[in-house]
Coordinates of C-alpha atoms in Angstrom, one line a residue:
X76 CA -7.4 79.2 76.5
X77 CA -9.7 76.4 76.3
X78 CA -9.9 73.7 79.4
X79 CA -9.5 70.0 79.2
X80 CA -13.3 70.1 80.6
X81 CA -16.3 71.9 80.1
X82 CA -19.2 72.9 82.2
X83 CA -22.0 70.6 81.6
X84 CA -25.4 72.1 80.0
X85 CA -27.8 72.9 82.9
X86 CA -31.1 70.9 82.9
X87 CA -34.4 72.2 81.8
X88 CA -35.3 72.1 85.4
X89 CA -32.7 73.8 86.5
X90 CA -33.6 76.5 84.1
X91 CA -37.1 76.6 85.6
X92 CA -36.2 76.5 89.3
X93 CA -33.5 79.8 88.2
X94 CA -35.0 82.8 88.6
X95 CA -33.6 86.6 88.6
X96 CA -33.6 89.3 91.5
X97 CA -36.2 90.6 89.9
X98 CA -38.6 87.8 89.6
X99 CA -38.1 86.9 93.0
X100 CA -38.9 90.8 94.6
X101 CA -42.5 89.9 92.0
X102 CA -42.6 86.2 93.9
X103 CA -42.2 88.3 97.1
X104 CA -44.6 90.9 96.1
X105 CA -47.5 88.5 95.1
X106 CA -46.9 86.3 98.0
X107 CA -47.6 89.6 100.5
X108 CA -50.5 90.6 98.3
X109 CA -51.6 87.4 99.0
X110 CA -50.8 87.2 102.6
X111 CA -52.5 90.6 103.0
X112 CA -55.5 90.2 101.7
X113 CA -55.9 87.5 103.7
X114 CA -55.3 89.2 106.7
X115 CA -57.7 91.9 105.7
X116 CA -60.3 88.7 105.5
X117 CA -59.7 87.0 108.5
X118 CA -59.4 90.6 110.6
X119 CA -62.3 92.0 109.1
X120 CA -65.0 91.7 111.9
X121 CA -62.3 93.4 113.9
X122 CA -63.0 96.4 112.7
X123 CA -65.8 97.1 114.8
X124 CA -64.0 98.5 117.7
X125 CA -60.8 100.0 115.4
X126 CA -60.3 103.6 115.0
X127 CA -60.3 103.1 111.7
X128 CA -63.8 101.6 111.3
X129 CA -66.3 103.0 108.3
X130 CA -67.9 106.3 109.7
X131 CA -70.7 108.1 108.2
X132 CA -69.8 112.2 108.8
X133 CA -73.1 112.7 108.8
X134 CA -75.0 110.4 111.5
X135 CA -71.9 109.2 112.7
X136 CA -73.0 105.4 112.1
X137 CA -70.3 103.0 112.3
X138 CA -70.2 100.2 109.5
X139 CA -68.1 97.1 109.2
X140 CA -67.3 97.8 105.8
X141 CA -67.3 100.7 103.0
X142 CA -69.7 98.7 101.0
X143 CA -72.3 99.3 103.9
X144 CA -71.2 103.0 104.8
X145 CA -71.8 103.5 101.1
X146 CA -75.4 102.0 100.6
X147 CA -76.0 103.7 104.4
X148 CA -75.3 107.5 102.3
X149 CA -77.6 106.4 100.0
X150 CA -80.4 107.4 103.2
X151 CA -78.9 110.8 103.5
X152 CA -77.7 111.5 99.9
X153 CA -81.5 110.6 98.7
X154 CA -79.7 108.8 96.1
X155 CA -81.7 105.7 93.8
X156 CA -79.4 104.4 91.5
X157 CA -81.7 101.0 91.2
X158 CA -84.0 101.8 88.5
X159 CA -87.3 100.1 87.2
X160 CA -87.0 99.8 83.5
X161 CA -91.0 99.2 83.2
X162 CA -92.0 102.2 85.2
X163 CA -89.1 104.3 86.1
X164 CA -89.7 103.9 89.8
X165 CA -86.0 104.2 91.4
X166 CA -85.0 102.6 94.3
X167 CA -81.4 103.1 97.0
X168 CA -81.3 99.2 97.1
X169 CA -81.0 96.6 94.0
X170 CA -83.2 94.0 96.5
X171 CA -86.1 96.5 96.5
X172 CA -85.7 97.2 93.0
X173 CA -85.9 93.2 93.1
X174 CA -89.3 93.0 95.0
X175 CA -90.7 96.0 93.0
X176 CA -90.0 93.9 89.7
X177 CA -92.2 91.0 91.3
X178 CA -95.4 93.6 91.5
X179 CA -95.2 93.8 87.7
X180 CA -94.9 90.2 87.6
X181 CA -97.4 89.5 89.8
X182 CA -100.5 90.8 90.3
X183 CA -101.8 91.4 93.7
X184 CA -102.4 87.0 94.8
X185 CA -102.9 87.9 98.7
X186 CA -106.4 88.9 100.2
X187 CA -106.9 90.1 103.5
X188 CA -109.8 87.9 104.5
X189 CA -110.8 91.0 106.9
X190 CA -111.2 94.2 105.1
X191 CA -110.6 92.8 101.6
X192 CA -106.8 94.7 100.8
X193 CA -104.8 93.1 98.7
X194 CA -101.1 92.4 98.3
X195 CA -98.4 91.5 96.5
X196 CA -96.1 89.6 98.9
X197 CA -97.5 87.0 101.6
X198 CA -95.1 88.8 103.9
X199 CA -96.6 91.6 103.8
X200 CA -99.9 90.5 104.2
X201 CA -98.9 89.1 107.4
X202 CA -97.3 92.1 108.9
X203 CA -100.8 94.3 107.7
X204 CA -102.8 91.2 109.6
X205 CA -101.5 92.5 113.0
X206 CA -103.4 95.8 112.7
X207 CA -106.6 93.3 112.8
X208 CA -105.7 91.6 115.2
X209 CA -103.8 93.7 118.0
X210 CA -100.5 90.8 117.3
X211 CA -97.3 92.5 119.0
X212 CA -94.8 89.8 118.8
X213 CA -91.9 91.7 119.3
X214 CA -91.0 92.3 123.0
X215 CA -88.3 94.3 124.8
X216 CA -86.7 92.0 126.9
X217 CA -86.1 95.3 129.3
X218 CA -89.5 95.7 130.4
X219 CA -91.4 93.6 128.6
X220 CA -93.6 96.4 126.1
X221 CA -94.7 94.8 123.3
X222 CA -94.2 96.4 119.4
X223 CA -95.9 95.4 116.1
X224 CA -92.6 95.8 113.8
X225 CA -88.9 94.8 114.5
X226 CA -88.0 98.8 113.6
X227 CA -90.1 100.0 116.6
X228 CA -88.0 97.9 118.9
X229 CA -85.2 99.2 117.8
X230 CA -86.0 103.0 118.4
X231 CA -87.4 101.4 122.1
X232 CA -84.1 100.3 123.1
X233 CA -82.6 103.1 123.0
X234 CA -84.7 104.3 126.0
X235 CA -82.8 101.9 127.9
X236 CA -79.3 101.8 126.2
X237 CA -79.0 105.4 126.4
X238 CA -78.0 104.9 122.7
X239 CA -77.7 108.3 120.5
X240 CA -76.9 107.0 116.9
X241 CA -77.6 110.0 114.7
X242 CA -75.2 113.0 115.2
X243 CA -75.2 116.8 114.1
X244 CA -72.3 117.5 112.0
X245 CA -72.8 120.9 112.5
X246 CA -72.8 121.2 117.1
X247 CA -71.7 117.4 117.6
X248 CA -74.6 116.8 119.6
X249 CA -76.7 113.6 119.6
X250 CA -79.9 111.9 119.3
X251 CA -81.4 109.0 119.5
X252 CA -83.9 109.6 115.9
X253 CA -83.1 112.1 113.3
X254 CA -85.8 114.1 113.5
X255 CA -85.5 114.5 110.0
X256 CA -88.7 115.4 108.2
X257 CA -88.7 115.2 104.6
X258 CA -92.8 115.1 103.8
X259 CA -93.9 118.6 103.1
X260 CA -98.0 119.4 103.1
X261 CA -98.5 121.1 99.5
X262 CA -101.5 123.2 101.6
X263 CA -99.5 124.6 104.7
X264 CA -96.2 123.8 104.5
X265 CA -96.2 121.2 107.3
X266 CA -93.9 119.2 107.4
X267 CA -93.3 115.0 108.3
X268 CA -90.8 112.5 109.4
X269 CA -92.7 109.5 107.5
X270 CA -95.3 109.8 104.3
X271 CA -98.7 107.9 106.1
X272 CA -98.3 110.5 108.6
X273 CA -98.6 113.6 105.5
X274 CA -101.8 111.2 104.3
X275 CA -103.8 111.2 107.5
X276 CA -102.6 115.5 108.1
X277 CA -104.0 115.9 104.0
X278 CA -107.6 114.4 105.7
X279 CA -107.3 118.2 107.2
X280 CA -108.0 119.7 104.5
X281 CA -110.0 117.6 101.9
X282 CA -112.3 116.7 104.9
X283 CA -112.0 113.2 104.7
X284 CA -113.2 111.0 107.2
X285 CA -112.5 107.3 105.9
X286 CA -113.4 105.6 109.4
X287 CA -116.8 105.0 110.7
X288 CA -118.2 103.9 113.9
X289 CA -120.4 100.6 112.8
X290 CA -122.8 101.4 116.0
X291 CA -123.7 105.6 115.6
X292 CA -122.3 106.2 112.4
X293 CA -119.6 108.8 113.2
X294 CA -116.9 109.4 111.1
X295 CA -112.8 109.5 111.7
X296 CA -110.2 111.0 110.1
X297 CA -108.0 108.5 111.5
X298 CA -108.4 104.7 113.1
X299 CA -107.3 105.8 116.1
X300 CA -109.8 108.0 116.8
X301 CA -112.5 105.5 115.9
X302 CA -110.7 103.5 118.3
X303 CA -111.2 105.4 120.7
X304 CA -114.5 106.7 120.2
X305 CA -115.5 102.9 119.9
X306 CA -115.2 103.0 124.3
X307 CA -117.6 105.3 124.6
X308 CA -120.4 102.4 123.4
X309 CA -118.4 99.4 124.6
X310 CA -117.2 101.1 128.3
X311 CA -114.0 100.2 128.0
X312 CA -111.6 102.0 130.2
X313 CA -107.8 100.9 129.4
X314 CA -105.9 103.0 131.5
X315 CA -105.6 103.2 135.0
X316 CA -104.0 105.1 137.9
X317 CA -101.4 103.3 139.9
X318 CA -101.8 105.7 142.7
X319 CA -106.3 105.6 143.5
X320 CA -107.2 102.6 141.0
X321 CA -109.4 105.4 138.9
X322 CA -109.7 104.3 135.2
X323 CA -109.6 106.5 131.9
X324 CA -110.6 106.1 128.3
X325 CA -107.6 108.2 126.8
X326 CA -103.9 108.8 128.2
X327 CA -104.1 111.9 127.9
X328 CA -107.3 111.8 131.1
X329 CA -105.2 109.6 132.6
X330 CA -101.5 112.3 132.3
X331 CA -103.9 115.4 133.7
X332 CA -105.7 113.1 136.4
X333 CA -102.6 112.3 137.7
X334 CA -101.4 115.8 138.7
X335 CA -104.0 116.0 141.3
X336 CA -101.5 113.4 142.4
X337 CA -98.2 115.1 141.7
X338 CA -100.0 118.5 142.0
X339 CA -98.2 119.8 139.0
X340 CA -99.9 122.8 137.7
X341 CA -98.5 123.8 133.8
X342 CA -101.3 125.9 133.1
X343 CA -100.5 129.6 133.7
X344 CA -102.0 133.1 133.8
X345 CA -99.8 135.5 132.5
X346 CA -101.9 138.4 133.6
X347 CA -102.3 137.0 137.6
X348 CA -99.7 134.2 137.7
X349 CA -103.0 131.9 138.6
X350 CA -101.7 128.4 137.8
X351 CA -104.1 125.6 137.2
X352 CA -104.0 121.6 136.5
X353 CA -105.8 122.2 133.3
X354 CA -105.9 124.2 130.1
X355 CA -109.8 124.7 130.2
X356 CA -109.2 125.4 133.4
X357 CA -107.0 128.2 132.5
X358 CA -109.3 129.4 129.9
X359 CA -112.4 129.7 131.9
X360 CA -110.1 132.0 134.3
X361 CA -109.2 134.1 131.2
X362 CA -112.8 134.5 130.6
X363 CA -113.8 135.1 133.6
X364 CA -111.0 137.8 133.8
X365 CA -112.0 139.2 130.8
X366 CA -115.6 139.7 132.2
X367 CA -115.0 141.4 135.2
X368 CA -112.4 144.0 133.2
X369 CA -115.5 144.6 131.2
X370 CA -117.6 145.2 134.0
X371 CA -115.4 147.3 135.7
X372 CA -115.0 149.6 132.7
X373 CA -118.4 150.3 132.0
X374 CA -118.7 151.2 136.2
X375 CA -116.0 153.4 135.8
X376 CA -117.8 155.1 132.2
X377 CA -121.1 155.0 134.4
X378 CA -119.9 157.2 137.5
X379 CA -117.9 159.5 135.2
X380 CA -121.1 160.6 133.5

Protein backbone atom coordinates (compact mmCIF):
# COMPACT_ATOMS: atom_id res chain seq x y z
CA UNK A 1 0.00 0.00 0.00
CA UNK A 2 1.13 3.46 -0.78
CA UNK A 3 1.70 5.60 2.28
CA UNK A 4 0.13 8.97 2.65
CA UNK A 5 3.40 10.68 1.85
CA UNK A 6 6.20 9.95 -0.59
CA UNK A 7 10.01 10.27 -0.33
CA UNK A 8 11.20 13.59 -1.79
CA UNK A 9 13.14 13.41 -5.09
CA UNK A 10 16.90 13.80 -4.48
CA UNK A 11 18.32 17.08 -5.78
CA UNK A 12 20.91 17.22 -8.57
CA UNK A 13 23.62 18.25 -6.04
CA UNK A 14 22.85 15.22 -3.95
CA UNK A 15 22.99 12.97 -7.00
CA UNK A 16 26.43 14.38 -7.93
CA UNK A 17 27.70 14.03 -4.38
CA UNK A 18 26.53 10.44 -4.09
CA UNK A 19 29.11 7.89 -5.23
CA UNK A 20 29.08 4.17 -5.49
CA UNK A 21 31.61 2.13 -3.49
CA UNK A 22 33.53 1.55 -6.75
CA UNK A 23 33.82 5.27 -7.31
CA UNK A 24 35.12 5.70 -3.78
CA UNK A 25 37.79 3.07 -4.43
CA UNK A 26 38.84 4.83 -7.66
CA UNK A 27 39.15 8.10 -5.79
CA UNK A 28 41.29 6.45 -3.11
CA UNK A 29 43.53 4.92 -5.81
CA UNK A 30 43.90 8.28 -7.56
CA UNK A 31 44.69 9.93 -4.24
CA UNK A 32 47.27 7.30 -3.38
CA UNK A 33 48.80 7.59 -6.86
CA UNK A 34 49.22 11.35 -6.58
CA UNK A 35 50.58 10.99 -3.05
CA UNK A 36 53.11 8.35 -4.19
CA UNK A 37 54.26 10.55 -7.05
CA UNK A 38 54.70 13.47 -4.67
CA UNK A 39 56.62 11.31 -2.19
CA UNK A 40 58.95 10.17 -4.98
CA UNK A 41 59.61 13.78 -5.99
CA UNK A 42 60.18 14.90 -2.40
CA UNK A 43 62.33 11.91 -1.42
CA UNK A 44 64.23 11.69 -4.72
CA UNK A 45 67.58 13.16 -3.53
CA UNK A 46 67.64 10.80 -0.53
CA UNK A 47 68.16 7.91 -2.95
CA UNK A 48 71.87 8.76 -2.93
CA UNK A 49 72.44 7.01 0.36
CA UNK A 50 69.81 4.31 -0.12
CA UNK A 51 70.22 0.64 -0.92
CA UNK A 52 67.79 1.22 -3.81
CA UNK A 53 70.12 3.67 -5.60
CA UNK A 54 70.56 2.93 -9.31
CA UNK A 55 73.82 0.98 -9.60
CA UNK A 56 75.91 0.36 -12.71
CA UNK A 57 76.58 -3.40 -12.81
CA UNK A 58 79.77 -2.85 -14.86
CA UNK A 59 81.74 -0.22 -12.92
CA UNK A 60 79.74 0.14 -9.69
CA UNK A 61 78.94 3.84 -10.12
CA UNK A 62 75.66 4.98 -8.50
CA UNK A 63 73.07 7.43 -9.79
CA UNK A 64 70.10 9.33 -8.35
CA UNK A 65 67.84 8.61 -11.30
CA UNK A 66 67.36 5.64 -13.59
CA UNK A 67 67.55 7.89 -16.67
CA UNK A 68 71.08 8.91 -15.65
CA UNK A 69 72.08 5.26 -15.28
CA UNK A 70 70.61 4.45 -18.71
CA UNK A 71 72.66 7.22 -20.30
CA UNK A 72 75.78 6.17 -18.35
CA UNK A 73 75.47 2.56 -19.60
CA UNK A 74 76.05 3.80 -23.14
CA UNK A 75 79.71 4.32 -22.14
CA UNK A 76 80.09 0.56 -21.60
CA UNK A 77 77.84 -0.63 -24.45
CA UNK A 78 79.11 1.89 -26.99
CA UNK A 79 75.52 2.67 -27.96
CA UNK A 80 75.08 5.98 -29.81
CA UNK A 81 71.38 6.42 -30.56
CA UNK A 82 71.53 10.06 -31.76
CA UNK A 83 72.54 10.37 -35.43
CA UNK A 84 73.43 13.42 -37.53
CA UNK A 85 71.11 13.65 -40.53
CA UNK A 86 73.81 15.43 -42.56
CA UNK A 87 76.91 13.27 -42.18
CA UNK A 88 75.63 10.23 -40.31
CA UNK A 89 77.95 10.61 -37.31
CA UNK A 90 76.38 9.18 -34.14
CA UNK A 91 76.43 10.37 -30.51
CA UNK A 92 75.42 8.93 -27.16
CA UNK A 93 73.82 12.19 -25.97
CA UNK A 94 71.39 14.53 -27.68
CA UNK A 95 73.31 17.57 -26.40
CA UNK A 96 76.45 16.33 -28.17
CA UNK A 97 74.51 15.97 -31.41
CA UNK A 98 73.18 19.52 -30.99
CA UNK A 99 76.70 20.90 -30.66
CA UNK A 100 77.81 18.82 -33.66
CA UNK A 101 74.99 20.21 -35.81
CA UNK A 102 76.42 23.68 -35.27
CA UNK A 103 79.49 22.47 -37.16
CA UNK A 104 77.39 22.03 -40.28
CA UNK A 105 75.44 25.24 -39.74
CA UNK A 106 78.47 27.48 -39.18
CA UNK A 107 82.04 27.74 -40.37
CA UNK A 108 84.98 27.74 -37.99
CA UNK A 109 84.66 31.38 -36.96
CA UNK A 110 87.03 31.35 -33.98
CA UNK A 111 90.74 31.41 -34.76
CA UNK A 112 93.75 30.97 -32.45
CA UNK A 113 95.95 34.08 -32.72
CA UNK A 114 99.07 32.02 -31.87
CA UNK A 115 98.93 28.97 -34.16
CA UNK A 116 96.00 29.76 -36.45
CA UNK A 117 93.94 26.71 -35.56
CA UNK A 118 90.23 27.37 -36.02
CA UNK A 119 87.23 26.31 -33.95
CA UNK A 120 83.46 26.18 -34.31
CA UNK A 121 82.81 27.04 -30.66
CA UNK A 122 84.35 29.90 -28.69
CA UNK A 123 84.67 27.79 -25.53
CA UNK A 124 86.82 25.28 -27.45
CA UNK A 125 89.12 28.12 -28.50
CA UNK A 126 89.42 29.26 -24.87
CA UNK A 127 90.36 25.73 -23.80
CA UNK A 128 92.86 25.48 -26.68
CA UNK A 129 94.59 28.72 -25.65
CA UNK A 130 95.70 27.09 -22.40
CA UNK A 131 98.19 25.06 -24.46
CA UNK A 132 100.00 28.26 -25.43
CA UNK A 133 99.59 30.20 -22.17
CA UNK A 134 100.24 27.18 -19.89
CA UNK A 135 97.19 28.36 -17.97
CA UNK A 136 95.97 25.90 -15.34
CA UNK A 137 92.85 27.42 -13.78
CA UNK A 138 91.75 24.36 -11.78
CA UNK A 139 93.52 23.86 -8.46
CA UNK A 140 93.50 20.94 -5.99
CA UNK A 141 92.31 22.26 -2.61
CA UNK A 142 94.37 19.61 -0.79
CA UNK A 143 97.87 19.81 -2.33
CA UNK A 144 97.59 22.88 -4.56
CA UNK A 145 98.52 21.11 -7.81
CA UNK A 146 96.95 22.83 -10.80
CA UNK A 147 95.30 21.43 -13.92
CA UNK A 148 94.14 22.64 -17.33
CA UNK A 149 90.82 20.78 -17.28
CA UNK A 150 88.29 19.77 -14.63
CA UNK A 151 88.43 16.12 -15.77
CA UNK A 152 92.14 15.98 -14.90
CA UNK A 153 91.46 17.55 -11.49
CA UNK A 154 88.65 15.05 -10.78
CA UNK A 155 90.98 12.10 -11.50
CA UNK A 156 93.72 13.67 -9.35
CA UNK A 157 91.41 14.16 -6.34
CA UNK A 158 91.00 10.37 -6.12
CA UNK A 159 94.66 10.15 -5.01
CA UNK A 160 93.71 11.99 -1.81
CA UNK A 161 90.25 10.50 -1.26
CA UNK A 162 91.18 6.92 -2.15
CA UNK A 163 88.00 6.72 -4.24
CA UNK A 164 87.93 3.79 -6.66
CA UNK A 165 84.67 4.10 -8.60
CA UNK A 166 85.44 1.45 -11.22
CA UNK A 167 84.74 -2.14 -10.25
CA UNK A 168 85.69 -5.40 -12.01
CA UNK A 169 82.47 -7.33 -12.60
CA UNK A 170 84.39 -10.64 -12.45
CA UNK A 171 86.45 -10.42 -9.24
CA UNK A 172 85.06 -7.29 -7.59
CA UNK A 173 88.42 -5.50 -7.40
CA UNK A 174 88.08 -1.71 -7.58
CA UNK A 175 90.18 0.82 -9.53
CA UNK A 176 90.66 4.58 -9.73
CA UNK A 177 90.36 4.55 -13.53
CA UNK A 178 88.83 2.04 -15.92
CA UNK A 179 92.09 1.10 -17.60
CA UNK A 180 90.08 0.43 -20.76
CA UNK A 181 92.04 0.86 -24.02
CA UNK A 182 89.53 0.87 -26.88
CA UNK A 183 91.80 2.44 -29.52
CA UNK A 184 94.02 -0.05 -31.35
CA UNK A 185 96.97 0.56 -33.70
CA UNK A 186 96.27 -1.19 -36.99
CA UNK A 187 100.00 -1.67 -37.64
CA UNK A 188 101.39 -3.20 -34.42
CA UNK A 189 98.24 -3.90 -32.39
CA UNK A 190 99.20 -1.74 -29.40
CA UNK A 191 96.16 -0.32 -27.59
CA UNK A 192 95.53 3.15 -26.13
CA UNK A 193 93.09 4.85 -23.79
CA UNK A 194 92.40 7.87 -26.02
CA UNK A 195 92.29 8.58 -29.73
CA UNK A 196 94.92 11.32 -29.21
CA UNK A 197 97.40 8.80 -27.77
CA UNK A 198 96.87 6.53 -30.78
CA UNK A 199 97.39 9.46 -33.15
CA UNK A 200 100.74 10.31 -31.53
CA UNK A 201 101.76 6.63 -31.52
CA UNK A 202 101.09 6.31 -35.27
CA UNK A 203 103.92 8.79 -35.90
CA UNK A 204 106.34 6.00 -34.92
CA UNK A 205 105.20 4.08 -38.00
CA UNK A 206 104.81 7.07 -40.35
CA UNK A 207 107.97 8.88 -39.25
CA UNK A 208 106.02 12.13 -38.94
CA UNK A 209 107.66 14.78 -36.73
CA UNK A 210 105.41 17.84 -36.84
CA UNK A 211 107.06 19.81 -34.00
CA UNK A 212 110.14 21.81 -35.02
CA UNK A 213 112.71 23.62 -32.86
CA UNK A 214 112.87 27.27 -33.98
CA UNK A 215 116.52 27.54 -32.85
CA UNK A 216 118.28 24.51 -34.37
CA UNK A 217 115.62 23.06 -36.67
CA UNK A 218 115.51 19.63 -35.03
CA UNK A 219 112.11 17.98 -35.32
CA UNK A 220 110.13 15.94 -32.79
CA UNK A 221 107.17 13.57 -32.66
CA UNK A 222 105.42 15.24 -29.73
CA UNK A 223 105.13 18.75 -28.33
CA UNK A 224 106.43 17.45 -24.97
CA UNK A 225 109.67 16.27 -26.60
CA UNK A 226 110.16 19.69 -28.20
CA UNK A 227 109.49 21.42 -24.88
CA UNK A 228 112.18 19.35 -23.12
CA UNK A 229 114.61 19.87 -26.05
CA UNK A 230 114.21 23.68 -25.82
CA UNK A 231 115.75 23.53 -22.33
CA UNK A 232 119.08 22.73 -24.02
CA UNK A 233 118.97 26.20 -25.58
CA UNK A 234 117.48 28.06 -22.60
CA UNK A 235 119.45 26.23 -19.88
CA UNK A 236 116.24 25.75 -17.90
CA UNK A 237 116.34 23.04 -15.24
CA UNK A 238 112.91 23.07 -13.57
CA UNK A 239 113.26 19.86 -11.51
CA UNK A 240 115.07 20.29 -8.19
CA UNK A 241 116.32 17.68 -5.69
CA UNK A 242 114.78 18.38 -2.29
CA UNK A 243 117.78 16.81 -0.52
CA UNK A 244 120.87 18.40 -2.10
CA UNK A 245 119.37 21.13 -4.30
CA UNK A 246 120.81 19.85 -7.56
CA UNK A 247 118.64 20.72 -10.57
CA UNK A 248 117.72 18.67 -13.64
CA UNK A 249 116.23 19.18 -17.09
CA UNK A 250 113.71 16.31 -16.90
CA UNK A 251 111.71 14.58 -14.19
CA UNK A 252 113.30 11.26 -15.23
CA UNK A 253 116.79 12.60 -14.51
CA UNK A 254 115.68 13.75 -11.06
CA UNK A 255 114.11 10.35 -10.36
CA UNK A 256 117.39 8.56 -11.17
CA UNK A 257 119.38 11.08 -9.11
CA UNK A 258 117.19 10.50 -6.03
CA UNK A 259 118.41 6.89 -5.91
CA UNK A 260 121.79 8.25 -4.74
CA UNK A 261 120.06 9.45 -1.57
CA UNK A 262 117.68 6.51 -1.15
CA UNK A 263 120.22 3.81 -2.04
CA UNK A 264 117.73 2.20 -4.42
CA UNK A 265 119.29 0.01 -7.12
CA UNK A 266 116.44 -1.44 -9.20
CA UNK A 267 118.53 -2.90 -12.04
CA UNK A 268 119.98 -6.34 -11.32
CA UNK A 269 122.47 -8.48 -13.28
CA UNK A 270 120.96 -11.92 -13.90
CA UNK A 271 124.44 -13.47 -14.09
CA UNK A 272 126.15 -12.30 -10.87
CA UNK A 273 123.32 -10.54 -9.00
CA UNK A 274 125.08 -7.18 -8.79
CA UNK A 275 122.66 -4.23 -8.67
CA UNK A 276 122.82 -0.80 -10.31
CA UNK A 277 121.11 2.59 -10.06
CA UNK A 278 120.78 3.08 -13.83
CA UNK A 279 119.89 0.72 -16.65
CA UNK A 280 122.88 2.10 -18.59
CA UNK A 281 125.22 0.96 -15.83
CA UNK A 282 123.74 -2.53 -15.97
CA UNK A 283 124.09 -2.58 -19.75
CA UNK A 284 127.77 -1.61 -19.51
CA UNK A 285 128.31 -4.25 -16.81
CA UNK A 286 126.74 -6.99 -18.97
CA UNK A 287 128.88 -5.93 -21.95
CA UNK A 288 131.99 -6.17 -19.78
CA UNK A 289 130.98 -9.68 -18.64
CA UNK A 290 130.55 -10.71 -22.29
CA UNK A 291 133.98 -9.31 -23.18
CA UNK A 292 135.63 -11.11 -20.29
CA UNK A 293 133.84 -14.36 -21.12
CA UNK A 294 135.01 -14.13 -24.74
CA UNK A 295 138.59 -13.42 -23.65
CA UNK A 296 138.53 -16.37 -21.25
CA UNK A 297 137.21 -18.64 -24.01
CA UNK A 298 139.93 -17.51 -26.41
CA UNK A 299 142.55 -18.10 -23.72
CA UNK A 300 141.30 -21.66 -23.08
CA UNK A 301 141.33 -22.46 -26.80
CA UNK A 302 144.88 -21.04 -27.09
CA UNK A 303 146.31 -23.23 -24.32
CA UNK A 304 144.36 -26.22 -25.58
CA UNK A 305 146.19 -25.94 -28.89
